[in-house]
JSON list of C-alpha atoms in Angstrom, two decimals:
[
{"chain": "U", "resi": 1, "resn": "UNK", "atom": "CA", "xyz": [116.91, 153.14, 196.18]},
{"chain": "U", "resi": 2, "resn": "UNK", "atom": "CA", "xyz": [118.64, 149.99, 195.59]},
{"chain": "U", "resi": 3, "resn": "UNK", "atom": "CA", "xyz": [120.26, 147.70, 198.44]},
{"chain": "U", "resi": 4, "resn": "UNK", "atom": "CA", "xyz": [121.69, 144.40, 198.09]},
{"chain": "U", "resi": 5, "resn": "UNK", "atom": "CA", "xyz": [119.35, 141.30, 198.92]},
{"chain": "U", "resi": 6, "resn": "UNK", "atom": "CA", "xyz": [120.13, 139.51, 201.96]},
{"chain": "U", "resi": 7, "resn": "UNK", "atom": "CA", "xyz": [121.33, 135.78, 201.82]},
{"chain": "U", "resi": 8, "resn": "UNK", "atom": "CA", "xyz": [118.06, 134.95, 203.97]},
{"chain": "U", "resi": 9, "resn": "UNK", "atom": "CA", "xyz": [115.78, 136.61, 201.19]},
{"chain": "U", "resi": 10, "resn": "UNK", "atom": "CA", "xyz": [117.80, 134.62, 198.06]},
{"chain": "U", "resi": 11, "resn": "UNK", "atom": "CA", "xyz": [117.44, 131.54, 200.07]},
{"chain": "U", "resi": 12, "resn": "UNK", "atom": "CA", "xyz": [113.69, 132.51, 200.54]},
{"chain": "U", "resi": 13, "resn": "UNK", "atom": "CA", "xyz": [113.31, 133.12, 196.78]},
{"chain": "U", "resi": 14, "resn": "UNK", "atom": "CA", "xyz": [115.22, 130.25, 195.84]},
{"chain": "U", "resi": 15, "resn": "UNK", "atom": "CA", "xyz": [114.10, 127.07, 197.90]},
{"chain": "U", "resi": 16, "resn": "UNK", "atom": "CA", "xyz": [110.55, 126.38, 197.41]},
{"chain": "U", "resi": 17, "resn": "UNK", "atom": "CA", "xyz": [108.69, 126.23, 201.04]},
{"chain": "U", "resi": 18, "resn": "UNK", "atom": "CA", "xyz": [105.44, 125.99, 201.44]},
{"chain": "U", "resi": 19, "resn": "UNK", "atom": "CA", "xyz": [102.74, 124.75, 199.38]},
{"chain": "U", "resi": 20, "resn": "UNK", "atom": "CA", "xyz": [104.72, 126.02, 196.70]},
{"chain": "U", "resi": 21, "resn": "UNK", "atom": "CA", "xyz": [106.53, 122.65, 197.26]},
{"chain": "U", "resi": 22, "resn": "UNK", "atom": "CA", "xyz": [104.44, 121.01, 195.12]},
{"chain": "U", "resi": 23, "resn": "UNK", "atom": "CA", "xyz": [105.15, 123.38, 192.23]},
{"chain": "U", "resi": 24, "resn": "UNK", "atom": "CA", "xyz": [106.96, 120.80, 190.02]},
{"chain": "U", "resi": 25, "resn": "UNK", "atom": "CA", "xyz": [107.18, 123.27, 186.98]},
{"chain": "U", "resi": 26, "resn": "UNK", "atom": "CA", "xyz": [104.87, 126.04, 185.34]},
{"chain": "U", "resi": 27, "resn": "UNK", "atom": "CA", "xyz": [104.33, 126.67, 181.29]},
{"chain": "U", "resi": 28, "resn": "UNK", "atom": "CA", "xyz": [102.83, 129.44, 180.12]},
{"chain": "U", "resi": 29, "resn": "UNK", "atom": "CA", "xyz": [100.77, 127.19, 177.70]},
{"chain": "U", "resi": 30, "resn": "UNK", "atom": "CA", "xyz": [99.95, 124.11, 178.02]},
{"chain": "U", "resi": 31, "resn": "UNK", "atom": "CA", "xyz": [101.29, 122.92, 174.67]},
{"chain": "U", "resi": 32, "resn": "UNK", "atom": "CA", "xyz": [104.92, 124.09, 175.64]},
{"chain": "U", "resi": 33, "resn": "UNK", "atom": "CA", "xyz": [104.40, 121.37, 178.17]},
{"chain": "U", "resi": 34, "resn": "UNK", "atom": "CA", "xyz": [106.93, 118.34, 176.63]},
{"chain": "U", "resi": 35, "resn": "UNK", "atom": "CA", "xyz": [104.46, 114.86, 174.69]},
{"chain": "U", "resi": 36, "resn": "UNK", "atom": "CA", "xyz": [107.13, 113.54, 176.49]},
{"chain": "U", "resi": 37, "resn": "UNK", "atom": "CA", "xyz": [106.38, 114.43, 180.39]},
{"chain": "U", "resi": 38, "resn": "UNK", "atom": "CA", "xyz": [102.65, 113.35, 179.68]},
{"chain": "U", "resi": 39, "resn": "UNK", "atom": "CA", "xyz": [104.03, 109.72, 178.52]},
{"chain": "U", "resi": 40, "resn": "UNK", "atom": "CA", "xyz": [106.21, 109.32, 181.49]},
{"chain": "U", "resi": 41, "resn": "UNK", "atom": "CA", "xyz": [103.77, 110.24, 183.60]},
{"chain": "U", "resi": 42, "resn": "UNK", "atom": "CA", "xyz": [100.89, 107.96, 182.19]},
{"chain": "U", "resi": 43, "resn": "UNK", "atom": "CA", "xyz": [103.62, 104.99, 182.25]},
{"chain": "U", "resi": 44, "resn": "UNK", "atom": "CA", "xyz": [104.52, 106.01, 186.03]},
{"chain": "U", "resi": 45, "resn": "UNK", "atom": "CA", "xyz": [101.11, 105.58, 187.21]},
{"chain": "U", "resi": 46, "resn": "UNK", "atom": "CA", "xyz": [100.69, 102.33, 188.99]},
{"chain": "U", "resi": 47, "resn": "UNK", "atom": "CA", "xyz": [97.12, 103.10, 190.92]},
{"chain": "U", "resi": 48, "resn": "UNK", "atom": "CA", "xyz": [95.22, 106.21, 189.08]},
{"chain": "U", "resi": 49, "resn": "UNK", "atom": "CA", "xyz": [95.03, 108.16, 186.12]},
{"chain": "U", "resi": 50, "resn": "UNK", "atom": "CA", "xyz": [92.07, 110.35, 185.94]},
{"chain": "U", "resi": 51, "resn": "UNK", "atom": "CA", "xyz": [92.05, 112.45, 182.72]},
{"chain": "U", "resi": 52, "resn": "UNK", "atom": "CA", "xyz": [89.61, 115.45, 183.56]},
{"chain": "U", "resi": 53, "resn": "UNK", "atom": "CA", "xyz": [89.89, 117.90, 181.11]},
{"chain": "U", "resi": 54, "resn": "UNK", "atom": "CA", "xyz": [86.43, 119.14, 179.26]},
{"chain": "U", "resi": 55, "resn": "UNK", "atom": "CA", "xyz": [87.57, 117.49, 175.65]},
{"chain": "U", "resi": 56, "resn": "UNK", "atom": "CA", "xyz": [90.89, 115.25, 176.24]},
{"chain": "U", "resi": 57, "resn": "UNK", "atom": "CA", "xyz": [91.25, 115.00, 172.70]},
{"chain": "U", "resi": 58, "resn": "UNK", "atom": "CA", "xyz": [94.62, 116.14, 172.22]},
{"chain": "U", "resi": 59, "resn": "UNK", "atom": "CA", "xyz": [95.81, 113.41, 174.18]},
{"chain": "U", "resi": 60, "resn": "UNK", "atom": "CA", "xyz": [95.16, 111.03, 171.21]},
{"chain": "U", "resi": 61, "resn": "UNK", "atom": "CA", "xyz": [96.98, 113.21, 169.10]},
{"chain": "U", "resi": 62, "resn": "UNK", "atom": "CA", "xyz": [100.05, 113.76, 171.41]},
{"chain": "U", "resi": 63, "resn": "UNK", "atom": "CA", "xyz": [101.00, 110.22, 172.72]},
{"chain": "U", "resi": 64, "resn": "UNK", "atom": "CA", "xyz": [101.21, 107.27, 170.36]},
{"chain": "U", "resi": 65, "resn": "UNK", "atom": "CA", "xyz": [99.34, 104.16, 170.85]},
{"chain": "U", "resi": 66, "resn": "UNK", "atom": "CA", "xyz": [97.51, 105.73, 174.05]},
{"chain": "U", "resi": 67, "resn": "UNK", "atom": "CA", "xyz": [94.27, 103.78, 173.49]},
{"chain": "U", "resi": 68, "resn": "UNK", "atom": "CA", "xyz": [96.98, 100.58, 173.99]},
{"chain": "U", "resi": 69, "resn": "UNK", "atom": "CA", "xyz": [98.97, 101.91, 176.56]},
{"chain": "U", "resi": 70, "resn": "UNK", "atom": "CA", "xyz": [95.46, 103.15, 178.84]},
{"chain": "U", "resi": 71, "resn": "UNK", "atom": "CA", "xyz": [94.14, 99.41, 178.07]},
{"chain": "U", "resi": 72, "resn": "UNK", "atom": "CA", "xyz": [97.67, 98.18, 179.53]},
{"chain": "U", "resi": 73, "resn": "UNK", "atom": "CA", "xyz": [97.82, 100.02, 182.18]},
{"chain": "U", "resi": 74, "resn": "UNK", "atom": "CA", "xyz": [94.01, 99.23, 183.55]},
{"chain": "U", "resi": 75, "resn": "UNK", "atom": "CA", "xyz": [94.75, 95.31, 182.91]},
{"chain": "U", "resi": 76, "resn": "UNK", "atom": "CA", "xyz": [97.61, 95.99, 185.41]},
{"chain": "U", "resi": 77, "resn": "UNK", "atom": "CA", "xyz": [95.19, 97.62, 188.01]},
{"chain": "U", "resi": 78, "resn": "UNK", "atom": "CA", "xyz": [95.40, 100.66, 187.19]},
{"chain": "U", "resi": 79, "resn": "UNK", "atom": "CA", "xyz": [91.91, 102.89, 187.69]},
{"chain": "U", "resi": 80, "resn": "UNK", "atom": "CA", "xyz": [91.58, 104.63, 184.40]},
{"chain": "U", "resi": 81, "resn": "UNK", "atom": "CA", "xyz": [88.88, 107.72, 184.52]},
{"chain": "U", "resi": 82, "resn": "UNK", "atom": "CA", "xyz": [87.96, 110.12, 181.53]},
{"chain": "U", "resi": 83, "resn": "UNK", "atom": "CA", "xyz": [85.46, 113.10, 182.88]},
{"chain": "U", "resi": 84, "resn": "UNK", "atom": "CA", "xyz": [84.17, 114.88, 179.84]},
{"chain": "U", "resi": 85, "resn": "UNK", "atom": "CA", "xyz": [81.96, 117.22, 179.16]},
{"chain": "U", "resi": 86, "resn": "UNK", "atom": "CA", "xyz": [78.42, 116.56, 177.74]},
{"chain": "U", "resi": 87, "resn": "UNK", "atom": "CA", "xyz": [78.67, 117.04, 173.58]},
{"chain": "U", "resi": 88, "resn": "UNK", "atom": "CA", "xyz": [75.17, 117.96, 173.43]},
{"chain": "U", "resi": 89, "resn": "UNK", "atom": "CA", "xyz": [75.02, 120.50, 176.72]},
{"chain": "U", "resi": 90, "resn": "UNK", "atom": "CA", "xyz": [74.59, 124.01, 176.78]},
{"chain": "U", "resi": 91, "resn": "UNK", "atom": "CA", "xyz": [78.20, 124.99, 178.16]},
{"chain": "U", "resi": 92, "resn": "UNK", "atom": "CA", "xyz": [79.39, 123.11, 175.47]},
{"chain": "U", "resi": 93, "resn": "UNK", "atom": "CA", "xyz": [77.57, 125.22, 173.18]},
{"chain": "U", "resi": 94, "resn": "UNK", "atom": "CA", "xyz": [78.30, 128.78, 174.40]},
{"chain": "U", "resi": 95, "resn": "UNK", "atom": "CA", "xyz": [82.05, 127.56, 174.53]},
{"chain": "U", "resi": 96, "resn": "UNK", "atom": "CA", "xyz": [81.77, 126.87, 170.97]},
{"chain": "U", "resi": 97, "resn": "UNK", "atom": "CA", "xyz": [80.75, 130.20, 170.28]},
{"chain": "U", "resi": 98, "resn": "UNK", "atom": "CA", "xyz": [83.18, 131.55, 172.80]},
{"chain": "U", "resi": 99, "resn": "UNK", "atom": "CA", "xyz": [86.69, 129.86, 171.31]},
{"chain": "U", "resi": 100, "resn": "UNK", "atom": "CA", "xyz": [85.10, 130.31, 167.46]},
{"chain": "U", "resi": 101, "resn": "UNK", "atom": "CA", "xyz": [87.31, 127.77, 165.97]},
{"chain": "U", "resi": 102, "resn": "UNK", "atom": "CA", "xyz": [86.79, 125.11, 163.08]},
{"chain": "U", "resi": 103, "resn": "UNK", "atom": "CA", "xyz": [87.90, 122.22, 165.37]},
{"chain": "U", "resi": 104, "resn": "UNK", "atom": "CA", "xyz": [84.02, 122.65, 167.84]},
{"chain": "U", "resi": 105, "resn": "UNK", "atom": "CA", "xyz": [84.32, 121.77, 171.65]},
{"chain": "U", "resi": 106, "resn": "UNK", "atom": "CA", "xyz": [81.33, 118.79, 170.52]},
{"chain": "U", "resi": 107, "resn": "UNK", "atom": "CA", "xyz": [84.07, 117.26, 168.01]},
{"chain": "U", "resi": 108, "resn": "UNK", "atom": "CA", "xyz": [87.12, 117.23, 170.25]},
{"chain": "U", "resi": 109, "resn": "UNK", "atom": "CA", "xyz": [84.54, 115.48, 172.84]},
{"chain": "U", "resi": 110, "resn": "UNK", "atom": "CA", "xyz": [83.49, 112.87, 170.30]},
{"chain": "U", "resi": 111, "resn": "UNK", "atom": "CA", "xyz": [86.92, 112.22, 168.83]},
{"chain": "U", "resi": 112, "resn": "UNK", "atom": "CA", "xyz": [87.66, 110.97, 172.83]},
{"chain": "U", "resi": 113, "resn": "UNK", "atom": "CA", "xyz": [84.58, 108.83, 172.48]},
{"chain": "U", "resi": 114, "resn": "UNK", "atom": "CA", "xyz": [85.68, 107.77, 169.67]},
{"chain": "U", "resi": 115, "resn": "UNK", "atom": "CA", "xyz": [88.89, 106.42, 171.03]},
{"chain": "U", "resi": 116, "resn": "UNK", "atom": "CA", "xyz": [87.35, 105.24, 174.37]},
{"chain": "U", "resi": 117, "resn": "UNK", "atom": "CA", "xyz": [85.16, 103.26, 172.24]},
{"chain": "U", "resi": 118, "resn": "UNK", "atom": "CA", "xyz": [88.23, 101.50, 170.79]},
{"chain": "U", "resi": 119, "resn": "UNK", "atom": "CA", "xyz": [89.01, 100.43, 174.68]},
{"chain": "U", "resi": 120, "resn": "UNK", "atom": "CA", "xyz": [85.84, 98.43, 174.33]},
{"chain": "U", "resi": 121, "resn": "UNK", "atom": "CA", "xyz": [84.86, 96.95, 178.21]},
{"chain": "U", "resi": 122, "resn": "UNK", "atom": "CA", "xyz": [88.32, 97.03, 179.54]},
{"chain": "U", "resi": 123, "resn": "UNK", "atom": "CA", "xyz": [88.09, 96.63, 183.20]},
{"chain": "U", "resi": 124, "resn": "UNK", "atom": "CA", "xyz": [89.29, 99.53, 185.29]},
{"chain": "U", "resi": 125, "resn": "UNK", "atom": "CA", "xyz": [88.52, 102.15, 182.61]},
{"chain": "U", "resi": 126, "resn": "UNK", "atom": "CA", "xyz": [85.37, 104.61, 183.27]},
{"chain": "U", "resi": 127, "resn": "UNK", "atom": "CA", "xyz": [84.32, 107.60, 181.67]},
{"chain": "U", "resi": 128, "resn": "UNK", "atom": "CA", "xyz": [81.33, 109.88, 182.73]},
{"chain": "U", "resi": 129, "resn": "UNK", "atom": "CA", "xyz": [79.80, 113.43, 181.93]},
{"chain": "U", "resi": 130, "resn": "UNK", "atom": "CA", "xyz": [80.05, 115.80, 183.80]},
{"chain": "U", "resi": 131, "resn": "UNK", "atom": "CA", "xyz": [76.57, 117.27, 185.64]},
{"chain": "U", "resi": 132, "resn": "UNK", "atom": "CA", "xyz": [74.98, 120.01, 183.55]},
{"chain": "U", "resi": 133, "resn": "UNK", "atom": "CA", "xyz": [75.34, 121.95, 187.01]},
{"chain": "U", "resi": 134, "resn": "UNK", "atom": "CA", "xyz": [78.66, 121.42, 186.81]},
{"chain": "U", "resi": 135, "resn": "UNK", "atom": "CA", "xyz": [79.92, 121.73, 183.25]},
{"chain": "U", "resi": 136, "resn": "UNK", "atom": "CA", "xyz": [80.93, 125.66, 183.89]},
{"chain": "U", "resi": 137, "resn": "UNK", "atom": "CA", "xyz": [83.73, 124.64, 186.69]},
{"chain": "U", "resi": 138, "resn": "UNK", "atom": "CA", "xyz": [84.68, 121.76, 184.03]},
{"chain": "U", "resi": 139, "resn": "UNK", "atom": "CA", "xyz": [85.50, 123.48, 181.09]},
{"chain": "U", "resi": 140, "resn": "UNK", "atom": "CA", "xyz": [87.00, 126.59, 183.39]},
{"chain": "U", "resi": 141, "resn": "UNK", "atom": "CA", "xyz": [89.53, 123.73, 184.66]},
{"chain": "U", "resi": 142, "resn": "UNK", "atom": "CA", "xyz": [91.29, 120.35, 183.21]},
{"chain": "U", "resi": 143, "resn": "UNK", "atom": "CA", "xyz": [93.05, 118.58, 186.30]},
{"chain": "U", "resi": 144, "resn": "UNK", "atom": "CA", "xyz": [95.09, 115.32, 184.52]},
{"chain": "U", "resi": 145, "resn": "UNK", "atom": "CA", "xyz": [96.16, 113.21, 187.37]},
{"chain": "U", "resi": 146, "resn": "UNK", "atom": "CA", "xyz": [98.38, 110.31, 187.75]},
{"chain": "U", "resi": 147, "resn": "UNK", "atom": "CA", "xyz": [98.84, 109.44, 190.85]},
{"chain": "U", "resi": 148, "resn": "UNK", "atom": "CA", "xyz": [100.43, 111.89, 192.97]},
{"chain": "U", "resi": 149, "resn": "UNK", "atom": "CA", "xyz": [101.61, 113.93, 190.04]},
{"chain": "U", "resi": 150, "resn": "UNK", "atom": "CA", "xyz": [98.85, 116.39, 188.48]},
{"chain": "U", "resi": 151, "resn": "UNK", "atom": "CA", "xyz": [99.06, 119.01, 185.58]},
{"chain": "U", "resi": 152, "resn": "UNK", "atom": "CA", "xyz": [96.32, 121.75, 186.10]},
{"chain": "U", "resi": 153, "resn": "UNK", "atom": "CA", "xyz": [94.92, 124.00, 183.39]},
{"chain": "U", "resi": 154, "resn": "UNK", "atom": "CA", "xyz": [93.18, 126.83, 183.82]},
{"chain": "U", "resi": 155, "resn": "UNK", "atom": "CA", "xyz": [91.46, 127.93, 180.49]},
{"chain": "U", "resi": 156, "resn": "UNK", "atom": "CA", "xyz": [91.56, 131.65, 179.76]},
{"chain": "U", "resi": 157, "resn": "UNK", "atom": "CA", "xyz": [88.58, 133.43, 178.43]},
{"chain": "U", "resi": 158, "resn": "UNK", "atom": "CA", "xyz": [88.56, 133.06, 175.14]},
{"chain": "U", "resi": 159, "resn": "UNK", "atom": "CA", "xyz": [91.61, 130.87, 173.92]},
{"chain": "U", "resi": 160, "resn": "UNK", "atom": "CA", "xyz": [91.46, 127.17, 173.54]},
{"chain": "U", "resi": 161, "resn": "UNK", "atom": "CA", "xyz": [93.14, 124.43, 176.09]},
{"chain": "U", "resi": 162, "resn": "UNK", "atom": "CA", "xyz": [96.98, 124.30, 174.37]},
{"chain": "U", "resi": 163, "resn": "UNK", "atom": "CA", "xyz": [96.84, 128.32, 174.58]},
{"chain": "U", "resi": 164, "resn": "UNK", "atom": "CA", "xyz": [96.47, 128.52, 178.16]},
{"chain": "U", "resi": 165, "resn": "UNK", "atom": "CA", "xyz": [98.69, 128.22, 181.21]},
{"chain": "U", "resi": 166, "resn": "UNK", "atom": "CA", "xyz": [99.63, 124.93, 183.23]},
{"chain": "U", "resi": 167, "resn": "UNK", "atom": "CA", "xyz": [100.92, 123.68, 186.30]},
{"chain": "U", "resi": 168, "resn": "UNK", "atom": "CA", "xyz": [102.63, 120.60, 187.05]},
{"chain": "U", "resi": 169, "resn": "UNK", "atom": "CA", "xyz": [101.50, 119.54, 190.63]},
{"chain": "U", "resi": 170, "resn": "UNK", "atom": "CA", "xyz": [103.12, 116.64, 192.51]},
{"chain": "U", "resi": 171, "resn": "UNK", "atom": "CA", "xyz": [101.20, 115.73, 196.33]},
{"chain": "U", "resi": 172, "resn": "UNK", "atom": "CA", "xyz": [103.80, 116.61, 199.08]},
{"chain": "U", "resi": 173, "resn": "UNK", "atom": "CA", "xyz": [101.58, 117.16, 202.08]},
{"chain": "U", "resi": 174, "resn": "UNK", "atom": "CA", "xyz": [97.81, 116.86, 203.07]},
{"chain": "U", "resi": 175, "resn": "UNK", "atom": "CA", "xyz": [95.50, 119.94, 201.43]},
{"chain": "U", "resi": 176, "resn": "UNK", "atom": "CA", "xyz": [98.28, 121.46, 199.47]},
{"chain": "U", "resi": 177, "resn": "UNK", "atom": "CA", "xyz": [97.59, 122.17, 195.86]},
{"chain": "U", "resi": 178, "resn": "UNK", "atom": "CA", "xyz": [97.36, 118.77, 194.90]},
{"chain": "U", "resi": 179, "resn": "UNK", "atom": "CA", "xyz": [94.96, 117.78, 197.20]},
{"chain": "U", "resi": 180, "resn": "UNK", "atom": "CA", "xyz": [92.42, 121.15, 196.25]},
{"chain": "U", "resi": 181, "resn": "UNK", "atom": "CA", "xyz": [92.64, 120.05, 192.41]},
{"chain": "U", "resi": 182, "resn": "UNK", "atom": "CA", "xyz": [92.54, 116.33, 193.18]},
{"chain": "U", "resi": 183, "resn": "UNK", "atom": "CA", "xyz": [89.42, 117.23, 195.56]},
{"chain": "U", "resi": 184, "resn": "UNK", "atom": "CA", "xyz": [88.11, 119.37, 192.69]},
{"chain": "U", "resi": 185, "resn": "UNK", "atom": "CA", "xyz": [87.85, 116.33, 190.48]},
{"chain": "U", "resi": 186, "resn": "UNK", "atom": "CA", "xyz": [86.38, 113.80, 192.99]},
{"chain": "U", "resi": 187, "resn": "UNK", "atom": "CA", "xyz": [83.72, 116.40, 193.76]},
{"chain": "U", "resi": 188, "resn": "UNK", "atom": "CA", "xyz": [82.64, 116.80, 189.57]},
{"chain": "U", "resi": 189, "resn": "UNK", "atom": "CA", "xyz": [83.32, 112.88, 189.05]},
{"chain": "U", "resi": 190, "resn": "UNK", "atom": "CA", "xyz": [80.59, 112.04, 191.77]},
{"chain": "U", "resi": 191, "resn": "UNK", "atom": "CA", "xyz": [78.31, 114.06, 190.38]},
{"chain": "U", "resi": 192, "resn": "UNK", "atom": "CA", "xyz": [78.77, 113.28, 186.64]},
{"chain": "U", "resi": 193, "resn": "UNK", "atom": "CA", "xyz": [76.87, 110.47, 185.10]},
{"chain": "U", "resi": 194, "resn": "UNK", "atom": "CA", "xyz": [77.99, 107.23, 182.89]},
{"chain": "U", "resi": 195, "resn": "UNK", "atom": "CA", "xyz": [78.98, 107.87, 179.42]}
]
């Protein structure tokens, strides 16, 4: 039987309370997600960007002149991280055969390379593998922070990173969702090893 909501329960499902706070805004893939809010967040960064998906190719692709713009930002003290997975592992392998697509999990890896190749010794920039140990919570889970902004992809089974879902996270409060992801990352980045 229907009844009319009470103002208390719109307000509740209205206002965002909670960890929910730090819900900034939710796609349903991660290529509905605007080149434009990844730019303004890369240019808003003052102190980190750490770019932890499994490939991080598309980023090339999708922002122009990023290899300049990450090389900028570092010079200006910004700490500039790439976590990757390993080209040559196992996980990398089965997600190959997983995804089935012409454009291979290795590839999107190398075209990063690639491009962090053309950022030469820049101080501030680092990029590692991730730990063989760890490669099956990496490719399960690209956290791109910048600062205390974040956008979060989980990967679905068997479709690629643009074809799954994303969150975009900003920190409001100690171990809300930020903090979890951001931990997430810290935890695979001390365990990963140079490139």
């Amino acid at each position: 039987m229907w009844r009319p909501r009470s103002l208390s329960d719109v307000v509740r499902n209205s206002v965002k309370t909670g960890s929910d706070r730090e819900i900034v805004r939710s796609y349903p893939y991660r290529s509905a997600c605007p080149s434009s809010v990844w730019g303004e967040l890369t240019e808003g960064a003052s102190q980190d960007i750490t770019l932890a998906g499994f490939t991080n190719y598309f980023l090339w692709l999708d922002q122009p002149a990023y290899v300049d713009t990450l090389r900028r930002k570092a010079e200006g003290g910004c700490r500039v991280r790439f976590l990757l997975g390993d080209p040559e592992g196992e996980v990398t392998r089965q997600r190959e055969a997983v995804e089935d697509v012409a454009l291979t999990v290795s590839t999107r890896i190398r075209i990063t390379l690639e491009h962090l190749a053309k950022l030469g010794e820049s101080p501030g920039v680092e990029a590692r593998f991730s730990a063989a140990s760890d490669a099956t919570n990496h490719v399960s889970l690209s956290v791109f922070r910048f600062d205390r902004d974040a956008l979060v992809t989980p990967h679905l089974a068997r479709v690629v990173g643009h074809d799954s879902p994303m969150l975009h996270l900003r920190r409001q409060a100690e171990r809300g969702l930020f903090d979890r992801f951001a931990d997430h990352v810290e935890e695979l980045w001390e365990r990963g090893r140079e490139v």
